[in-house]
PDB file of C-alpha atoms in Angstrom:
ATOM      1  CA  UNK A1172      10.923  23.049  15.987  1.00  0.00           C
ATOM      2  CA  UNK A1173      13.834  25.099  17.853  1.00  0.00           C
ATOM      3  CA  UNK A1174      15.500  23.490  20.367  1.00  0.00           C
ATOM      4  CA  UNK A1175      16.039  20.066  21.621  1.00  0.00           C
ATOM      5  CA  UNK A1176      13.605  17.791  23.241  1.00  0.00           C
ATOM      6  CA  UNK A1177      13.702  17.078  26.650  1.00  0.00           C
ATOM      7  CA  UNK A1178      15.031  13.680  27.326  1.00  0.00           C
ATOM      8  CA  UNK A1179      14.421  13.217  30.695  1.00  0.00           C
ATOM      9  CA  UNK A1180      17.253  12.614  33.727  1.00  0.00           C
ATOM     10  CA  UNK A1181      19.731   9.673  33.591  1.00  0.00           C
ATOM     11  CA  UNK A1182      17.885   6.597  35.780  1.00  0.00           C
ATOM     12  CA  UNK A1183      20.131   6.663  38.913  1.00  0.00           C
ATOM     13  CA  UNK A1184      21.922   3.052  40.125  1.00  0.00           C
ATOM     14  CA  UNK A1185      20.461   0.891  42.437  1.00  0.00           C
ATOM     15  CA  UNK A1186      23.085   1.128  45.161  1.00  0.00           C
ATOM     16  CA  UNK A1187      22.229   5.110  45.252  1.00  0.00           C
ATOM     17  CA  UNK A1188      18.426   4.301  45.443  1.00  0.00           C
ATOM     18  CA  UNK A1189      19.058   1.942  48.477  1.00  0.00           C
ATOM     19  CA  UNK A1190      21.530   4.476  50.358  1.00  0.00           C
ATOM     20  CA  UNK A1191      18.981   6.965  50.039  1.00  0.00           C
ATOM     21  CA  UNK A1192      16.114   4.608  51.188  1.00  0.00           C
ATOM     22  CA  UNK A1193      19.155   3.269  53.692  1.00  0.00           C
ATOM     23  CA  UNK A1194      18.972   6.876  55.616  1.00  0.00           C
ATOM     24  CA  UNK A1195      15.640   7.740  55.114  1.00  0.00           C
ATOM     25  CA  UNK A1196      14.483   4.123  57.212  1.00  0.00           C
ATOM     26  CA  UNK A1197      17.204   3.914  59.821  1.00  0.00           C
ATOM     27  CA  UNK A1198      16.567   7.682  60.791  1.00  0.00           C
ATOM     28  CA  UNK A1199      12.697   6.864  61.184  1.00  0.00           C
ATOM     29  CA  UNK A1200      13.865   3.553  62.924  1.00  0.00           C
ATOM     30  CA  UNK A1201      15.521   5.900  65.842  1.00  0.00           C
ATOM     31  CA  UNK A1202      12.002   7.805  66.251  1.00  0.00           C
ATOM     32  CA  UNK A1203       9.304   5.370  65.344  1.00  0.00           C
ATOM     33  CA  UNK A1204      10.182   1.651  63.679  1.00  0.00           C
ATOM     34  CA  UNK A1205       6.463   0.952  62.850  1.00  0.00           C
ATOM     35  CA  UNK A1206       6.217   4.126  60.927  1.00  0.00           C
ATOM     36  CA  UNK A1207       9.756   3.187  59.624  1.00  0.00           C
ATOM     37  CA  UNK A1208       8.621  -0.466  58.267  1.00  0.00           C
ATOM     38  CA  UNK A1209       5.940   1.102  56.903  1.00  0.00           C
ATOM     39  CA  UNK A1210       8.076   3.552  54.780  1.00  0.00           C
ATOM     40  CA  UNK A1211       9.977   0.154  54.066  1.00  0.00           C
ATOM     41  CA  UNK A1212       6.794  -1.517  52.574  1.00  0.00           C
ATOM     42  CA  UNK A1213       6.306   1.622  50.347  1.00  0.00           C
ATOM     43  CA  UNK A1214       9.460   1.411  49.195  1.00  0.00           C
ATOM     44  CA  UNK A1215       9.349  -2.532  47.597  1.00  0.00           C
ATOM     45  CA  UNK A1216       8.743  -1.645  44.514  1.00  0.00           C
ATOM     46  CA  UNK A1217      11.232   1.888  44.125  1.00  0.00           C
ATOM     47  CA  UNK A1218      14.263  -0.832  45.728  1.00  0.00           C
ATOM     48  CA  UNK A1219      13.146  -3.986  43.499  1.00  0.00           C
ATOM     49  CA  UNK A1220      13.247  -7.356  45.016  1.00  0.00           C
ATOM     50  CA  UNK A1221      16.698  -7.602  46.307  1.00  0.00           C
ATOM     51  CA  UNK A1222      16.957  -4.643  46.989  1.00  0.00           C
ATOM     52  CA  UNK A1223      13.870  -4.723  49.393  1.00  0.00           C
ATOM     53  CA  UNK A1224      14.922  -7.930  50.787  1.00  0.00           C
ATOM     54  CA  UNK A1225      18.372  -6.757  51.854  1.00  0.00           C
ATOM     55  CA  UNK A1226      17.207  -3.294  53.568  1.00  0.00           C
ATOM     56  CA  UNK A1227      14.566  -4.974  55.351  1.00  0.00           C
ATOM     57  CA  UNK A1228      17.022  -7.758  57.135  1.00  0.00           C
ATOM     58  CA  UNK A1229      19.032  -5.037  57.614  1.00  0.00           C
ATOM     59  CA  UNK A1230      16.035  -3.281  60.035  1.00  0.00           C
ATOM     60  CA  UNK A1231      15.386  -6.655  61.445  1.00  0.00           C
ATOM     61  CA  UNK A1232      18.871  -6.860  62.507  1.00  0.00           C
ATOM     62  CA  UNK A1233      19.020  -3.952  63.894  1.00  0.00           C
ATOM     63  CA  UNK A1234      15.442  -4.510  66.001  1.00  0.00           C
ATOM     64  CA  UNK A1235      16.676  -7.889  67.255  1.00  0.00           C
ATOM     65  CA  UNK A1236      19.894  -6.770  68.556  1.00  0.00           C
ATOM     66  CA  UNK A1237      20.408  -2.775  68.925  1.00  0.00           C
ATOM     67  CA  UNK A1238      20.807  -3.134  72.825  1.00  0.00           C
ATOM     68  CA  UNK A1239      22.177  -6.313  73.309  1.00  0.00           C
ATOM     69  CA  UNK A1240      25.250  -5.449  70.572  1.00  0.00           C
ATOM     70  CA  UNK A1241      24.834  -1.793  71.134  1.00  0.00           C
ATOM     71  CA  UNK A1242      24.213  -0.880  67.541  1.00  0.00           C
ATOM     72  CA  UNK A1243      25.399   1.769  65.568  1.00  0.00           C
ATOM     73  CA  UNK A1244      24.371   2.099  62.075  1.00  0.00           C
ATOM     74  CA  UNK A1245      27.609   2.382  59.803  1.00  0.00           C
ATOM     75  CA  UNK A1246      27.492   4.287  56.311  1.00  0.00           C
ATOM     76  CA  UNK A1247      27.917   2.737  53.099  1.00  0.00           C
ATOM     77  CA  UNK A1248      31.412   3.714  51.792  1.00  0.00           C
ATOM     78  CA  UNK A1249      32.205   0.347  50.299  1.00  0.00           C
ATOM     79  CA  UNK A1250      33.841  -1.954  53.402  1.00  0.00           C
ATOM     80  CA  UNK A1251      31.138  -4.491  53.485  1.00  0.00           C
ATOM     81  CA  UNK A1252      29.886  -3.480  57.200  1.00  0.00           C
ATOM     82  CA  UNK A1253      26.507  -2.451  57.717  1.00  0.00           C
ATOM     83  CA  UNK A1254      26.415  -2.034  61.551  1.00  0.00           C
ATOM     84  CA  UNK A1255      29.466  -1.429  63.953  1.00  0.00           C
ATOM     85  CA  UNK A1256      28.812  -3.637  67.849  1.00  0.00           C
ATOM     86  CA  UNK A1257      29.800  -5.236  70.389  1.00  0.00           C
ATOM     87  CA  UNK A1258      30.255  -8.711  70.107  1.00  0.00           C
ATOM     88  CA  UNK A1259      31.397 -10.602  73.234  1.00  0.00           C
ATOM     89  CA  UNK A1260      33.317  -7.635  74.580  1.00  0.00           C
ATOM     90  CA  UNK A1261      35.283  -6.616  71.477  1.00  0.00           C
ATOM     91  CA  UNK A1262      34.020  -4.562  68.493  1.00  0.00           C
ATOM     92  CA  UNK A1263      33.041  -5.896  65.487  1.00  0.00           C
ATOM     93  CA  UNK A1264      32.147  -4.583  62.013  1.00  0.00           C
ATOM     94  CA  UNK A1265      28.797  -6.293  60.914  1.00  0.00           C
ATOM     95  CA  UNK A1266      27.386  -7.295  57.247  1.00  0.00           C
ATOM     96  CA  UNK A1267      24.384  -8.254  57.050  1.00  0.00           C
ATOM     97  CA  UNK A1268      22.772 -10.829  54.358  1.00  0.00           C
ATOM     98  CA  UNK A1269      20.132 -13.206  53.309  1.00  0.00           C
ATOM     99  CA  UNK A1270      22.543 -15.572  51.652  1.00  0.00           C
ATOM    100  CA  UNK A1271      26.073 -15.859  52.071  1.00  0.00           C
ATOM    101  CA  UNK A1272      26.524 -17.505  49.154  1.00  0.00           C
ATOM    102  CA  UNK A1273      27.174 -14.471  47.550  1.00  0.00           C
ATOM    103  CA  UNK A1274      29.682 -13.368  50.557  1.00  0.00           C
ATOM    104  CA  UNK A1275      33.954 -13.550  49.679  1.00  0.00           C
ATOM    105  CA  UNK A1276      36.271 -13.447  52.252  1.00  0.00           C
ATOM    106  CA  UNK A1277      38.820 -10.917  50.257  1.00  0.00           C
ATOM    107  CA  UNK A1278      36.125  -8.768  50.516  1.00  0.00           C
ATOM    108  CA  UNK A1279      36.903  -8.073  54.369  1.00  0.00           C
ATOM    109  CA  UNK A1280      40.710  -8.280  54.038  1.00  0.00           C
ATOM    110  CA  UNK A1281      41.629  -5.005  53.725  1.00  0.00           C
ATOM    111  CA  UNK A1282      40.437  -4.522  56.999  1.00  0.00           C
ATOM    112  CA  UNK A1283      40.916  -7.096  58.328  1.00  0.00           C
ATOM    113  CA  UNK A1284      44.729  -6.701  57.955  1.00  0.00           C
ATOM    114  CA  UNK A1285      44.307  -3.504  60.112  1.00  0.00           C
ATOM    115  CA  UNK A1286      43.099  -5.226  62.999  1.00  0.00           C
ATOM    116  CA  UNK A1287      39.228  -4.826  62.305  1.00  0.00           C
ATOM    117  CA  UNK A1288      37.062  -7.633  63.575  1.00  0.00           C
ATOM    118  CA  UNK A1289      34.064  -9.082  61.205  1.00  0.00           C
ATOM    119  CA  UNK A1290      30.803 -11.086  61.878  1.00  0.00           C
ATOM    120  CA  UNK A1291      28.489 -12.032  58.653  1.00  0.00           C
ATOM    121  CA  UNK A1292      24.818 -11.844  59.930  1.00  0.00           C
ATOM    122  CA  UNK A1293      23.509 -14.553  57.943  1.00  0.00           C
ATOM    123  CA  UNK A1294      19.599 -14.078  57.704  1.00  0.00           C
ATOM    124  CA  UNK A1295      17.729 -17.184  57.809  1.00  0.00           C
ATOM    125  CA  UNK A1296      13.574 -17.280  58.654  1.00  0.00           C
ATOM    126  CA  UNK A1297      13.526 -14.674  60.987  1.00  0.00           C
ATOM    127  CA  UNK A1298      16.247 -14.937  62.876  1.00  0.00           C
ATOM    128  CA  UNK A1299      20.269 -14.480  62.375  1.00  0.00           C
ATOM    129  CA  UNK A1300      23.378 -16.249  62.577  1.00  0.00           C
ATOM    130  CA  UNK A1301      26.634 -14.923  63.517  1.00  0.00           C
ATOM    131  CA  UNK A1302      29.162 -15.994  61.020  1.00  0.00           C
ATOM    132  CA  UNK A1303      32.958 -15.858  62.543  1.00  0.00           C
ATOM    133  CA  UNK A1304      35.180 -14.850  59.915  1.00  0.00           C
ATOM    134  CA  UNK A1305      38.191 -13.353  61.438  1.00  0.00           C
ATOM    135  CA  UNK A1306      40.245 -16.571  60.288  1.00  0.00           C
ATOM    136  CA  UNK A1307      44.030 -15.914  61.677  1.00  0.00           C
ATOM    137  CA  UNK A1308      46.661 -14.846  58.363  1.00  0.00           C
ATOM    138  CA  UNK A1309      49.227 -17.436  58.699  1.00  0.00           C
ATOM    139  CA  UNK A1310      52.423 -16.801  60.486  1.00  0.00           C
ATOM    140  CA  UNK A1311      54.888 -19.047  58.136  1.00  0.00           C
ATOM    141  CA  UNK A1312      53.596 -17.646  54.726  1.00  0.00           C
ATOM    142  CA  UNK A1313      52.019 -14.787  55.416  1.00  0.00           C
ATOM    143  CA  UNK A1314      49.342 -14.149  53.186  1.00  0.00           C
ATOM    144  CA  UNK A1315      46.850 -17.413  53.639  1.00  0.00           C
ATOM    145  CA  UNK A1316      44.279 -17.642  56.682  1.00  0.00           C
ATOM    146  CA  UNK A1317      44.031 -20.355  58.592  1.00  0.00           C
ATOM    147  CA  UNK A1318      40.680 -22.339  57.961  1.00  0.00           C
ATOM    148  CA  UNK A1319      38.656 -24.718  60.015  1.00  0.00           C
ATOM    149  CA  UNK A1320      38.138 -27.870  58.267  1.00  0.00           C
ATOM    150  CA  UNK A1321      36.659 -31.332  58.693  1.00  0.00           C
ATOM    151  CA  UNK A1322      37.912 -34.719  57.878  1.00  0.00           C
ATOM    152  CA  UNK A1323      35.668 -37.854  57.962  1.00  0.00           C
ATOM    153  CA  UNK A1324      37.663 -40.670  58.058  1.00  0.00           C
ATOM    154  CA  UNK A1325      37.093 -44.779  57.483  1.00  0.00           C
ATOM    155  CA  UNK A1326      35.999 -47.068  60.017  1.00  0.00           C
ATOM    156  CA  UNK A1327      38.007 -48.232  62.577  1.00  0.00           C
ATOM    157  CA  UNK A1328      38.786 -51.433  63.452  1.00  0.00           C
ATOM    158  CA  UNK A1329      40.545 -53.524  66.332  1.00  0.00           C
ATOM    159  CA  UNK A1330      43.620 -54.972  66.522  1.00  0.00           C
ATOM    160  CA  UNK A1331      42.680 -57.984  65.526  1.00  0.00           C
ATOM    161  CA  UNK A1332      40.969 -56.512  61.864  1.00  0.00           C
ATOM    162  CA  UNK A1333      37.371 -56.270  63.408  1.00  0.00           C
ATOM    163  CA  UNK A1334      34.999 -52.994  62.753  1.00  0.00           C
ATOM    164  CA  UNK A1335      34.731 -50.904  65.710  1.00  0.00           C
ATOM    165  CA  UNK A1336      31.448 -49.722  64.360  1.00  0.00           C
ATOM    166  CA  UNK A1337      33.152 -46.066  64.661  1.00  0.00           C
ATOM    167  CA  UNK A1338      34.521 -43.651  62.668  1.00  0.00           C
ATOM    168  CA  UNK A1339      36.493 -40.476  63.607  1.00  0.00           C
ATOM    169  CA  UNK A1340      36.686 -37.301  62.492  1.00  0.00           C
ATOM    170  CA  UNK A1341      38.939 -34.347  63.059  1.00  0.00           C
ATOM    171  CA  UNK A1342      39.063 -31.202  63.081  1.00  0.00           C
ATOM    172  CA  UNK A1343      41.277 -29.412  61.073  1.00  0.00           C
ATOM    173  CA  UNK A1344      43.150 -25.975  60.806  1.00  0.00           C
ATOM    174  CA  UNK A1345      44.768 -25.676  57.029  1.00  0.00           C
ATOM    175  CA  UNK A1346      46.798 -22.460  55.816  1.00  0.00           C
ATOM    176  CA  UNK A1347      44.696 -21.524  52.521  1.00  0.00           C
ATOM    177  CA  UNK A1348      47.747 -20.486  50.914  1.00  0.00           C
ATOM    178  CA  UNK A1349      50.598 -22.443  51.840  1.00  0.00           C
ATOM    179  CA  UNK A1350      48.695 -25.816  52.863  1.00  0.00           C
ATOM    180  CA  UNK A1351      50.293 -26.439  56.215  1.00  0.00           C
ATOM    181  CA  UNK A1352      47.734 -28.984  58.140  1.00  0.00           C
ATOM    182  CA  UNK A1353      47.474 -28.975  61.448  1.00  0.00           C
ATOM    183  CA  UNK A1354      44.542 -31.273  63.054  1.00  0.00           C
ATOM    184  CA  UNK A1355      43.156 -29.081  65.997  1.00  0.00           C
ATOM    185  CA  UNK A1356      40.670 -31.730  67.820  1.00  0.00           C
ATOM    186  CA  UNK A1357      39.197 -35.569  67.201  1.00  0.00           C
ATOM    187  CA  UNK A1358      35.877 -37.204  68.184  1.00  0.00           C
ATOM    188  CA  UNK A1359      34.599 -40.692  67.216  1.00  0.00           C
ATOM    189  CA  UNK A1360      30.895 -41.157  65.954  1.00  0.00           C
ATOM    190  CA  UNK A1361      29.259 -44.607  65.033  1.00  0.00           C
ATOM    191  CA  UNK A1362      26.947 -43.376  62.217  1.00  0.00           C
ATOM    192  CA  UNK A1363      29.003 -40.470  60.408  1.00  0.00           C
ATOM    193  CA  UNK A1364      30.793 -42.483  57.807  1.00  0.00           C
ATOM    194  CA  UNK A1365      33.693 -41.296  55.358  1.00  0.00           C
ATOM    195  CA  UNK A1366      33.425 -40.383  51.635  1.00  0.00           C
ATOM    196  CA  UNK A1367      34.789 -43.490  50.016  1.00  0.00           C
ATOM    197  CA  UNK A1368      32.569 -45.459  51.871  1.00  0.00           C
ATOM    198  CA  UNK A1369      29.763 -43.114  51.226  1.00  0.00           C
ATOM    199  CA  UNK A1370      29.841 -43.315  47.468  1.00  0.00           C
ATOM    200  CA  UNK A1371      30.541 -46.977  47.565  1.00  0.00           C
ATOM    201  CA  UNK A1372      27.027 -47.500  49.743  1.00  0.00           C
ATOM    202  CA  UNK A1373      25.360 -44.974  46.738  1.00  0.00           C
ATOM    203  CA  UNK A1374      26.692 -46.638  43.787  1.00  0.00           C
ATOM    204  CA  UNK A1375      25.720 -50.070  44.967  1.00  0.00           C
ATOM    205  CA  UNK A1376      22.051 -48.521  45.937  1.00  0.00           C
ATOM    206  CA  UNK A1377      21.866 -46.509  42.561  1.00  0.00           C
ATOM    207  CA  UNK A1378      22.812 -49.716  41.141  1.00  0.00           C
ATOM    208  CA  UNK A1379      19.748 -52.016  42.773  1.00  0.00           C
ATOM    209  CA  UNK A1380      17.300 -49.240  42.031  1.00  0.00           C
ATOM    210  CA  UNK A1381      18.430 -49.456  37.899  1.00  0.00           C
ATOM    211  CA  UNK A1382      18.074 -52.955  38.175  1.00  0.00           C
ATOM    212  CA  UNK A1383      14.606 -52.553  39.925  1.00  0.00           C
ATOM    213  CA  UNK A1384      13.032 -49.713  37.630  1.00  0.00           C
ATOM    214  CA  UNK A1385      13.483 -47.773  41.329  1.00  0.00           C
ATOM    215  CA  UNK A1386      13.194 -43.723  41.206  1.00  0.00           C
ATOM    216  CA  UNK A1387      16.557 -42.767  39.963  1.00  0.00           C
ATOM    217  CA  UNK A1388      19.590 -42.025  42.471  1.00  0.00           C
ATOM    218  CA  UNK A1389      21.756 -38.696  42.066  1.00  0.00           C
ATOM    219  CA  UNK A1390      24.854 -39.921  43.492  1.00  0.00           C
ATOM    220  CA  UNK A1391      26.466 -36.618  43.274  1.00  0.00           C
ATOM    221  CA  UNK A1392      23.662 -34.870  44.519  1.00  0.00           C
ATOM    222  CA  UNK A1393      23.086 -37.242  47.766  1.00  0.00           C
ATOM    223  CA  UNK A1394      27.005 -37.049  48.296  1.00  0.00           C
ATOM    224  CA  UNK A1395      26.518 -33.013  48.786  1.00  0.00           C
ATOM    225  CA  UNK A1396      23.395 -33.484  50.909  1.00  0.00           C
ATOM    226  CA  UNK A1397      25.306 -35.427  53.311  1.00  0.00           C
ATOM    227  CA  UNK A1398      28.567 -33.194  53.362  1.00  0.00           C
ATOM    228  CA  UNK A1399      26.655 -30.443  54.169  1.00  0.00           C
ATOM    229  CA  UNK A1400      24.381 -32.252  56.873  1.00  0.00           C
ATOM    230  CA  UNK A1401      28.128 -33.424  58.860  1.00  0.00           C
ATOM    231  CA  UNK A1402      29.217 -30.107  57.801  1.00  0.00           C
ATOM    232  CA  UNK A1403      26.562 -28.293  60.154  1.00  0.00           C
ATOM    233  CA  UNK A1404      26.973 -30.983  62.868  1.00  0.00           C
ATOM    234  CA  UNK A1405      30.392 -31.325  63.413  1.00  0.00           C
ATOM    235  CA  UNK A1406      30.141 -27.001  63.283  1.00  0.00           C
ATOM    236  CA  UNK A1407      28.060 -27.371  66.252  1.00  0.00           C
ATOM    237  CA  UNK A1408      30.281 -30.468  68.291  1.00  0.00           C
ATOM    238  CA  UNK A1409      33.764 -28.610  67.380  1.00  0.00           C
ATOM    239  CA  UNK A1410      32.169 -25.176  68.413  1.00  0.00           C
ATOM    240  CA  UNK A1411      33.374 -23.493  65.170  1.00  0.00           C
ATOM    241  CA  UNK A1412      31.867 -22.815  61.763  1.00  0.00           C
ATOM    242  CA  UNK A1413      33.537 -24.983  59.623  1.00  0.00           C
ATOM    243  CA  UNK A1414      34.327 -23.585  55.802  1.00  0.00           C
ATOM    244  CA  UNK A1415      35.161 -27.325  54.260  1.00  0.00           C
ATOM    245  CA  UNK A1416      34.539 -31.130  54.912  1.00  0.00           C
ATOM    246  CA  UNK A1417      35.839 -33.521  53.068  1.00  0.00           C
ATOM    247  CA  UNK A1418      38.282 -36.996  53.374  1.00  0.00           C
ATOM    248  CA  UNK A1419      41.227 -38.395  52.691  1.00  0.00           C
ATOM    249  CA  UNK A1420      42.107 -40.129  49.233  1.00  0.00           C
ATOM    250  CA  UNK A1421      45.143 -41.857  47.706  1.00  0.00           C
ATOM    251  CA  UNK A1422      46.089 -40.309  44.465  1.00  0.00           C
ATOM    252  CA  UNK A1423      47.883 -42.847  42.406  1.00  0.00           C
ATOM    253  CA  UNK A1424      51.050 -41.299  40.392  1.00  0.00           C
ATOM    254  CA  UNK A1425      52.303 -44.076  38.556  1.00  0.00           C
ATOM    255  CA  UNK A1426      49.930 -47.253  37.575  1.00  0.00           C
ATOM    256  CA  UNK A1427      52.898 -49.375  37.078  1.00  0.00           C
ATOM    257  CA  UNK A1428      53.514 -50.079  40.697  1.00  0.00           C
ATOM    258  CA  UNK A1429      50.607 -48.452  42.464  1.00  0.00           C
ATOM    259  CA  UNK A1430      53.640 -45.135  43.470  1.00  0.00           C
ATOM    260  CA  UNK A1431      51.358 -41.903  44.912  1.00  0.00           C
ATOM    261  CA  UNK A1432      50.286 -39.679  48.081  1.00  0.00           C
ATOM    262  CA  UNK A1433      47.677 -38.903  50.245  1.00  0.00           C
ATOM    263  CA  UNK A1434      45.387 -36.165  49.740  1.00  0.00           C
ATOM    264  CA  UNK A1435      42.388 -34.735  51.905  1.00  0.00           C
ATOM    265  CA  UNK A1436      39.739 -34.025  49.450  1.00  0.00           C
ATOM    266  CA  UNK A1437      37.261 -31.763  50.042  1.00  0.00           C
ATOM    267  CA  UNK A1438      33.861 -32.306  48.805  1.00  0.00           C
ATOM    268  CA  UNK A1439      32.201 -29.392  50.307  1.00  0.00           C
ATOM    269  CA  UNK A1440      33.470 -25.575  50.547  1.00  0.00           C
ATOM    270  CA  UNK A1441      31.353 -22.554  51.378  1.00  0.00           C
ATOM    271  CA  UNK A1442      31.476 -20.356  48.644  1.00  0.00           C
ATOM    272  CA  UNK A1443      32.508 -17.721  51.401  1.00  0.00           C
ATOM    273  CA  UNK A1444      36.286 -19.286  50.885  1.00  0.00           C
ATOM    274  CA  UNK A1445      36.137 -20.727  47.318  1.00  0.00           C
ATOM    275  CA  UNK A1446      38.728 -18.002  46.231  1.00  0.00           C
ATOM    276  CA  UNK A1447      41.071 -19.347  49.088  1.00  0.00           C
ATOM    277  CA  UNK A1448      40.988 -22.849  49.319  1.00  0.00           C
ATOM    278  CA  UNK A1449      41.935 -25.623  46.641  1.00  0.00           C
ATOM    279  CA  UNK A1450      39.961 -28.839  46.110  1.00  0.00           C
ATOM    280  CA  UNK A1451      42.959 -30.596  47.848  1.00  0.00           C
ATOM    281  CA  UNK A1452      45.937 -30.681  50.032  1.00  0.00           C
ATOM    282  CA  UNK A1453      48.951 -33.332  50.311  1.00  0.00           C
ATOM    283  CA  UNK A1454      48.105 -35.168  53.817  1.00  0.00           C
ATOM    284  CA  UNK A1455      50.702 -36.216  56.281  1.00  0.00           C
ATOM    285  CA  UNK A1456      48.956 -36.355  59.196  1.00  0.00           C
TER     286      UNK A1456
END
């Protein structure tokens, strides 16, 4: 036989498939977005699963909110923003997701050191959240951002050594690099309790259900239930999306006579920060 056999063309990568699909859907979207979501549906299987589920939050986005962020589609050259708008009066780059789990802030940096401004449209059951993530670079160090934190701490109690039935927590502004604390704001709650106290109440419940033949309890796993439950409240009372919550601890240096520092803790980060910010910080507050 003369000649070689036809092997076929190289499969191309995903991310080309999608930028193709990308401008063949928002073009339609300008001239007709039911005939464009249609094109989307024909499309599920050529863009796979994610794939699929990424373009077609990105055409929800942009249905929700063209006019009232004055949309512009952006092209993909590789600095995370999917749609340039107007958000509260100043322009923002937008990325667009269905979990930012996956999401790293050094991804947005680059820009970000130019001036650019960044919001994370986090896709959640139809609708979106607008993730703030244009956390100020630190003026003593320089190269850590400044990151709003909570801190749940113990009960308080009178003068006289009796429980208030209260606990406070504050709000706190850290420097990811250099750990300078600064606490920003304080409220007092009487049913959002501290870690140590926490974990005490689980153990001694985990505890009676052993001795009881009870369902099992996953300390651990309760513990990060309830971090992330204060995490989204005190979000919404401090009016800012908090990256961390955690508490403060005393870390004991020498056993001999009880010699050590405080610590805040933290026992919850978003994986949007985990490159940034370490499990703990010395605490002088």
């Amino acid at each position: 036989m003369v000649g070689k056999m036809w092997k076929g063309a190289k499969a191309r990568e995903p991310v080309e498939v999608y930028n193709e699909k990308r401008q063949i859907i928002f073009s339609q979207m300008h001239k007709d977005p039911a005939i464009a979501k249609i094109w989307l549906d024909r499309y599920r299987n050529t863009l796979g699963p994610k794939g699929y589920a990424g373009l077609k939050a990105e055409v929800a986005f942009f249905e929700q909110h063209r006019k009232d962020l004055n949309l512009v589609v952006a092209a993909d050259i590789g600095d995370a923003t999917d749609f340039v708008g107007v958000v509260d009066g100043v322009m923002h780059r937008i990325d667009v997701t269905t979990n930012i789990a996956f999401k790293r802030l050094a991804s947005y940096e680059p820009l970000q050191l130019e001036g650019a401004r960044y919001k994370v449209a986090v896709f959640d059951q139809g609708r979106f959240d607008l993730v703030d993530i244009n956390f100020p670079f630190c003026e003593h160090c320089q190269g850590g951002r400044i990151l709003p934190t909570a801190v749940l701490l113990a009960e308080n109690h009178n003068r006289h050594g009796d429980s208030k039935w209260s606990n406070d927590q504050l709000l706190v502004k850290i420097c990811s690099a250099c750990g300078e604390v600064k606490v920003a704001d304080r409220i007092t709650t009487p049913f959002l309790y501290d870690f140590e106290s926490l974990y005490r109440d689980l153990n001694e419940a985990k505890h009676e259900a052993d001795d009881l033949d009870e369902a099992p309890i996953d300390v651990l796993k309760e513990a990060a239930a309830y971090a992330r439950r204060a995490s989204r409240y005190l979000s919404d009372v401090f009016g800012t999306r908090l990256v961390a919550i955690g508490g403060k601890s005393y870390e004991i240096t020498d056993p001999r006579n009880g010699d050590g520092y405080w610590a805040l803790k933290f026992e919850d980060q978003l994986p949007l920060v985990q490159d940034h910010l370490q499990d703990e910080y010395a605490w002088d507050c």
